[in-house]
Amino acid sequence: MPSVLPIALGNPATAHDPVLVDEVMELLCLRPGAIVVDCTFGAGGHAARIAEEIGADGLYIAIDQDPDARPFFDIFSMQATCQTRFIRQNFATALDELAEEGVHADAILMDLGISSMQIDRPERGFSYARQAPLDMRMDPDQQVSATTLIAESSEADLARWFREYGEERYARQIARAIVRRRVIDPITTTGDLVEIVRSAVPAGALFAGGHPAKRVFQALRIVVNAELELLPPALASAFRVLAVDGALAVISFHSLEDRAVKRFMRARSQGCICPPDMPVCGCGRSPEARSLNGRAVMPSAPEMHRNPRSRSARLRAIVKLDAA
Ligand SMILES: C[S@@+](CC[C@H](N)C(=O)[O-])C[C@H]1O[C@@H](n2cnc3c(N)ncnc32)[C@H](O)[C@@H]1O
């Protein structure tokens, strides 16, 4: 049973402030009757605008692996004029299933990462600012939580994750402190982990670069939810589901994610790969996609001011070409 009951879509007390909505709509360029797959429904912040554009003949397919998204979808679907469908699954699997069903989407949106509801609900264990069980699973049916990872992973793996996914300068020291502590006491709450991080970093670093546990929490969340692992296959599946002339738009929130998106979109948009000194093309390769924005689109200054969580957002989009 989902534990969030939204009073209304867009209720600031419970909902998520959607990011880059105008920019997404401009790039997706939706027409009435379009089929749209929103891989990250969340609180349906983008959904309302999409539904308006695609009208009564349009089909909006929402995906979210978090059961707490469902009540938001139910309200959205009661109010939406378009046809709607909800798939509670990881988007990598859901997109494969849609491809097998033969769905050809005119637009696909991925608004990656976690929603404000997930961060703001202490019991989900995503927030270093609240005392709660150390969980961090977007899909509560998944086996491995942050507590399991902290209890069972090697010191080397912990250090690598903190360094690579959190860009944490004191990754090694924090990993060592975790391994020393867990033989004495199990580490099961967000507060336990925050306290260990505080004890492991030099005093001078405690007040620089935001909350000292911010980067460790980000790294653990990425690993718990296999966020970087699932992204490349999910992008490939999304491209399979996309109709010719359909657009894929992706919003990412940290540089590793954005790099994977950029790499995927660049590879699909690349034509001939013959060396420049070849007189005629021998590879016969033509681009499968065209980029819709040269550089990543960032939120405007007013949006960043209104919604500080949008600050790190980067939007990239491609359109699928006939050659695919
Ligand atoms: C940033 S929020 C999306 C917010 C939404 N666009 C809105 O404006 O309300 C990301 C959502 O996607 C979901 N999510 C993230 N990764 C996912 C994945 N791999 N599969 C399915 N859902 C995912 C999360 O549970 C979360 O609800």
Coordinates of C-alpha atoms and ligand atoms in Angstrom, one line a residue:
M1 CA 0.0 0.0 0.0
P2 CA 1.6 3.3 -1.0
S3 CA 2.2 5.5 1.9
V4 CA 1.8 8.9 0.3
L5 CA -1.7 10.2 -0.3
P6 CA -1.5 13.4 -2.3
I7 CA -4.2 16.0 -1.5
A8 CA -4.0 17.3 -5.0
L9 CA -1.5 17.2 -7.8
G10 CA 0.9 20.0 -7.4
N11 CA 0.3 20.4 -3.6
P12 CA 3.5 22.0 -2.5
A13 CA 3.4 20.1 0.8
T14 CA 3.6 16.7 -0.8
A15 CA 4.6 17.2 -4.4
H16 CA 7.6 17.7 -6.6
D17 CA 8.3 20.9 -8.4
P18 CA 8.9 19.7 -12.0
V19 CA 12.1 20.9 -13.7
L20 CA 12.6 22.5 -17.1
V21 CA 8.9 21.9 -18.1
D22 CA 8.7 24.6 -20.8
E23 CA 12.1 23.6 -22.2
V24 CA 11.0 19.9 -22.4
M25 CA 7.7 20.8 -24.0
E26 CA 9.5 22.9 -26.6
L27 CA 11.9 20.1 -27.5
L28 CA 9.3 17.3 -27.6
C29 CA 7.0 19.4 -29.8
L30 CA 3.9 17.2 -29.1
R31 CA 0.9 17.1 -31.4
P32 CA -2.6 16.0 -30.6
G33 CA -3.0 12.2 -30.7
A34 CA 0.7 11.6 -29.8
I35 CA 1.8 8.6 -27.8
V36 CA 4.1 9.7 -25.0
V37 CA 6.1 7.5 -22.5
D38 CA 7.1 9.3 -19.3
C39 CA 9.7 6.9 -17.8
T40 CA 9.9 8.8 -14.4
F41 CA 6.3 9.8 -13.5
G42 CA 7.1 11.0 -9.9
A43 CA 4.3 13.3 -8.9
G44 CA 3.2 13.9 -12.5
G45 CA 4.7 17.3 -12.8
H46 CA 5.5 17.0 -16.5
A47 CA 2.4 14.8 -17.1
A48 CA -0.2 17.6 -16.8
R49 CA 1.4 19.6 -19.5
I50 CA 1.9 16.6 -21.8
A51 CA -1.7 15.6 -21.4
E52 CA -2.9 19.1 -22.4
E53 CA -0.8 18.9 -25.6
I54 CA -1.8 15.4 -26.7
G55 CA -5.5 15.8 -26.1
A56 CA -8.3 13.2 -26.1
D57 CA -6.7 11.0 -28.8
G58 CA -3.3 10.9 -27.2
L59 CA -1.9 8.1 -25.0
Y60 CA 0.2 8.9 -22.0
I61 CA 2.2 5.9 -20.6
A62 CA 3.6 6.6 -17.1
I63 CA 6.4 4.4 -15.6
D64 CA 7.7 4.6 -12.1
Q65 CA 9.2 2.0 -9.9
D66 CA 8.1 3.7 -6.7
P67 CA 4.6 2.6 -5.5
D68 CA 4.2 6.1 -3.9
A69 CA 3.9 7.5 -7.4
R70 CA 0.7 5.5 -7.9
P71 CA -1.7 7.8 -6.0
F72 CA -0.4 10.8 -7.9
F73 CA -1.0 8.9 -11.1
D74 CA -4.6 8.0 -10.1
I75 CA -5.4 11.7 -9.5
F76 CA -3.7 12.7 -12.7
S77 CA -5.5 10.1 -14.7
M78 CA -8.9 11.1 -13.2
Q79 CA -8.3 14.7 -14.4
A80 CA -6.5 14.1 -17.7
T81 CA -8.4 14.2 -20.9
C82 CA -6.0 11.9 -22.7
Q83 CA -5.8 8.1 -22.4
T84 CA -3.5 6.9 -19.6
R85 CA -1.6 3.8 -18.5
F86 CA 0.7 3.2 -15.5
I87 CA 3.5 0.7 -15.3
R88 CA 5.1 0.2 -11.9
Q89 CA 8.5 -1.1 -12.8
N90 CA 12.0 -0.1 -13.5
F91 CA 12.1 1.8 -16.7
A92 CA 14.8 -0.4 -18.2
T93 CA 12.4 -3.5 -18.0
A94 CA 9.3 -1.5 -18.8
L95 CA 10.8 -0.1 -22.0
D96 CA 11.8 -3.6 -23.1
E97 CA 8.3 -4.8 -22.6
L98 CA 6.8 -1.8 -24.5
A99 CA 9.2 -2.6 -27.4
E100 CA 8.0 -6.2 -27.4
E101 CA 4.4 -5.0 -27.4
G102 CA 5.2 -3.0 -30.6
V103 CA 4.6 0.4 -29.0
H104 CA 6.0 3.3 -31.2
A105 CA 6.2 6.4 -29.1
D106 CA 6.2 9.9 -30.5
A107 CA 8.0 11.2 -27.4
I108 CA 9.9 9.7 -24.4
L109 CA 10.9 11.6 -21.3
M110 CA 13.3 10.6 -18.6
D111 CA 13.6 12.9 -15.6
L112 CA 16.3 11.0 -13.8
G113 CA 17.1 10.7 -10.1
I114 CA 14.8 11.0 -7.1
S115 CA 11.8 13.2 -6.5
S116 CA 11.3 15.7 -3.7
M117 CA 8.7 13.4 -2.1
Q118 CA 11.3 10.7 -1.8
I119 CA 13.9 13.1 -0.3
D120 CA 11.4 14.8 2.0
R121 CA 9.9 11.6 3.5
P122 CA 12.4 10.6 6.2
E123 CA 11.4 7.0 6.3
R124 CA 12.7 6.4 2.8
G125 CA 16.2 7.0 4.1
F126 CA 17.4 9.3 1.3
S127 CA 18.1 12.3 3.4
Y128 CA 21.2 13.0 5.5
A129 CA 19.2 15.7 7.2
R130 CA 16.7 13.4 8.9
Q131 CA 17.1 10.5 11.3
A132 CA 15.6 7.3 9.6
P133 CA 16.4 3.7 8.6
L134 CA 19.2 3.7 6.0
D135 CA 17.2 2.5 3.1
M136 CA 17.4 4.5 -0.2
R137 CA 15.5 2.0 -2.4
M138 CA 13.2 3.7 -4.9
D139 CA 11.5 0.3 -5.3
P140 CA 10.9 -1.1 -1.8
D141 CA 10.5 -4.6 -3.2
Q142 CA 14.1 -4.6 -4.2
Q143 CA 16.3 -6.8 -2.0
V144 CA 19.4 -4.6 -1.4
S145 CA 19.0 -1.4 0.7
A146 CA 21.8 1.0 1.8
T147 CA 22.0 -0.8 5.2
T148 CA 22.8 -4.1 3.4
L149 CA 25.5 -2.4 1.2
I150 CA 27.1 -0.7 4.2
A151 CA 27.0 -4.0 6.2
E152 CA 28.3 -6.3 3.5
S153 CA 30.5 -4.4 1.0
S154 CA 34.3 -4.4 1.1
E155 CA 36.2 -1.3 2.2
A156 CA 37.6 -1.1 -1.3
D157 CA 34.2 -1.0 -3.0
L158 CA 32.8 1.5 -0.5
A159 CA 35.8 3.8 -1.1
R160 CA 35.5 3.5 -4.9
W161 CA 31.8 4.3 -4.8
F162 CA 32.3 7.3 -2.6
R163 CA 35.1 8.5 -4.9
E164 CA 33.5 7.8 -8.3
Y165 CA 29.8 8.4 -7.7
G166 CA 30.1 11.0 -4.9
E167 CA 33.4 12.7 -5.9
E168 CA 34.2 12.5 -2.2
R169 CA 37.7 13.6 -1.3
Y170 CA 37.8 11.6 1.9
A171 CA 36.4 8.4 0.4
R172 CA 39.1 6.1 1.7
Q173 CA 38.9 7.5 5.3
I174 CA 35.1 7.3 5.4
A175 CA 35.2 3.7 4.0
R176 CA 37.7 2.7 6.7
A177 CA 35.7 4.3 9.4
I178 CA 32.6 2.4 8.3
V179 CA 34.4 -0.9 8.3
R180 CA 35.8 -0.3 11.7
R181 CA 32.5 0.8 13.2
R182 CA 30.4 -2.1 11.7
V183 CA 32.3 -4.8 13.6
I184 CA 31.3 -3.1 16.8
D185 CA 27.8 -1.8 16.0
P186 CA 25.5 -2.4 13.0
I187 CA 25.1 0.8 11.0
T188 CA 21.3 1.0 10.3
T189 CA 20.2 4.6 10.3
T190 CA 21.0 7.8 8.4
G191 CA 22.1 9.3 11.6
D192 CA 24.7 6.5 12.2
L193 CA 26.2 7.1 8.8
V194 CA 26.2 10.9 9.1
E195 CA 28.0 10.6 12.5
I196 CA 30.6 8.2 11.0
V197 CA 31.3 10.6 8.1
R198 CA 31.6 13.5 10.5
S199 CA 34.1 11.5 12.5
A200 CA 36.2 10.5 9.4
V201 CA 36.7 13.8 7.6
P202 CA 39.1 16.4 8.9
A203 CA 37.6 19.1 11.1
G204 CA 38.4 21.8 8.5
A205 CA 36.4 20.0 5.8
L206 CA 33.2 19.7 7.9
F207 CA 32.0 23.2 6.9
A208 CA 33.2 23.3 3.3
G209 CA 31.2 22.0 0.2
G210 CA 27.8 21.6 1.8
H211 CA 26.7 18.9 4.3
P212 CA 29.7 16.6 4.9
A213 CA 27.6 13.5 4.2
K214 CA 26.0 14.8 1.0
R215 CA 28.4 13.1 -1.4
V216 CA 28.4 9.7 0.5
F217 CA 24.6 9.7 0.4
Q218 CA 24.5 10.4 -3.3
A219 CA 27.0 7.6 -4.0
L220 CA 25.1 5.1 -2.0
R221 CA 21.8 6.0 -3.6
I222 CA 23.3 5.6 -7.1
V223 CA 24.6 2.1 -6.1
V224 CA 21.4 0.9 -4.3
N225 CA 19.3 1.8 -7.3
A226 CA 21.9 0.7 -9.9
E227 CA 21.2 4.2 -11.5
L228 CA 24.3 4.3 -13.7
E229 CA 24.3 0.7 -14.6
L230 CA 20.7 0.8 -15.9
L231 CA 21.0 4.0 -17.8
P232 CA 22.8 2.9 -21.0
P233 CA 20.6 -0.2 -21.6
A234 CA 17.5 1.9 -20.8
L235 CA 18.5 4.6 -23.3
A236 CA 19.0 1.9 -26.0
S237 CA 15.5 0.4 -25.2
A238 CA 13.9 3.9 -25.2
F239 CA 15.4 4.4 -28.7
R240 CA 13.8 1.1 -29.9
V241 CA 10.4 2.2 -28.6
L242 CA 10.7 5.6 -30.3
A243 CA 8.9 6.1 -33.7
V244 CA 10.7 7.7 -36.6
D245 CA 10.6 11.5 -36.0
G246 CA 9.9 10.8 -32.3
A247 CA 11.9 12.7 -29.7
L248 CA 13.8 11.4 -26.6
A249 CA 14.5 14.0 -23.9
V250 CA 16.5 13.3 -20.8
I251 CA 17.1 15.4 -17.7
S252 CA 20.0 14.4 -15.6
F253 CA 21.2 15.8 -12.2
H254 CA 24.8 14.8 -11.9
S255 CA 27.8 14.8 -14.3
L256 CA 28.2 11.0 -14.5
E257 CA 24.6 10.6 -15.6
D258 CA 24.9 13.5 -18.0
R259 CA 28.0 12.1 -19.5
A260 CA 26.3 8.7 -20.2
V261 CA 23.4 10.5 -21.9
K262 CA 25.7 12.7 -23.9
R263 CA 27.7 9.7 -25.0
F264 CA 24.6 7.8 -26.1
M265 CA 23.1 10.7 -28.0
R266 CA 26.4 11.6 -29.7
A267 CA 26.9 7.9 -30.8
R268 CA 23.3 7.8 -32.3
S269 CA 23.8 11.1 -34.1
Q270 CA 27.1 10.2 -35.6
G271 CA 27.2 9.5 -39.4
C272 CA 30.3 8.3 -41.4
I273 CA 33.1 7.2 -39.2
C274 CA 35.7 6.8 -41.9
P275 CA 39.1 8.5 -41.4
P276 CA 39.1 12.0 -42.8
D277 CA 41.7 11.2 -45.5
M278 CA 39.4 8.5 -47.1
P279 CA 38.4 9.9 -50.5
V280 CA 34.9 8.1 -50.3
C281 CA 32.9 6.8 -47.5
G282 CA 33.5 3.1 -46.9
C283 CA 31.6 2.6 -43.7
G284 CA 28.2 3.4 -45.2
R285 CA 27.0 4.6 -41.8
S286 CA 24.3 7.3 -41.6
P287 CA 23.1 8.9 -38.4
E288 CA 20.2 7.3 -36.6
A289 CA 19.3 10.5 -34.7
R290 CA 19.8 14.3 -34.8
S291 CA 20.5 16.3 -31.7
L292 CA 17.8 18.8 -30.8
N293 CA 20.0 21.0 -28.7
G294 CA 23.8 21.6 -29.2
R295 CA 24.7 22.1 -25.6
A296 CA 22.7 20.8 -22.7
V297 CA 19.8 23.0 -21.7
M298 CA 20.0 24.3 -18.1
P299 CA 17.3 25.9 -16.0
S300 CA 16.8 29.7 -16.3
A301 CA 18.0 31.9 -13.4
P302 CA 14.4 32.5 -12.2
E303 CA 13.8 28.7 -12.2
M304 CA 17.0 28.0 -10.2
H305 CA 15.9 30.8 -7.8
R306 CA 12.4 29.4 -7.4
N307 CA 13.5 25.8 -7.2
P308 CA 17.1 25.4 -5.9
R309 CA 16.9 21.6 -6.5
S310 CA 16.8 22.4 -10.3
R311 CA 20.3 23.9 -10.2
S312 CA 22.2 20.8 -11.4
A313 CA 19.6 19.8 -14.1
R314 CA 20.9 19.3 -17.6
L315 CA 18.4 18.5 -20.5
R316 CA 19.5 16.8 -23.7
A317 CA 17.3 15.6 -26.6
I318 CA 17.5 13.8 -29.9
V319 CA 15.0 13.0 -32.7
K320 CA 15.0 9.6 -34.3
L321 CA 15.8 9.7 -38.1
D322 CA 14.5 7.4 -40.8
A323 CA 17.9 5.7 -41.2
A324 CA 17.4 3.8 -37.9
Ligands
LIG1 C1 13.0 13.3 -10.6 S1 11.6 12.3 -10.3 C2 10.5 12.7 -11.6 C3 9.6 13.8 -11.3 C4 8.5 14.0 -12.3 N1 9.0 14.3 -13.7 C5 7.6 15.1 -11.8 O1 7.8 16.2 -12.4 O2 6.8 14.9 -10.9 C6 12.2 10.7 -10.7 C7 11.1 9.7 -10.5 O3 11.5 8.6 -11.3 C8 11.5 7.4 -10.6 N2 12.6 6.6 -11.1 C9 14.0 6.9 -11.1 N3 14.7 5.9 -11.7 C10 13.8 5.0 -12.2 C11 13.9 3.8 -12.9 N4 15.1 3.3 -13.2 N5 12.8 3.1 -13.2 C12 11.6 3.6 -12.8 N6 11.4 4.7 -12.1 C13 12.5 5.5 -11.8 C14 11.7 7.8 -9.2 O4 11.0 6.8 -8.4 C15 11.0 9.1 -9.1 O5 9.7 9.0 -8.8

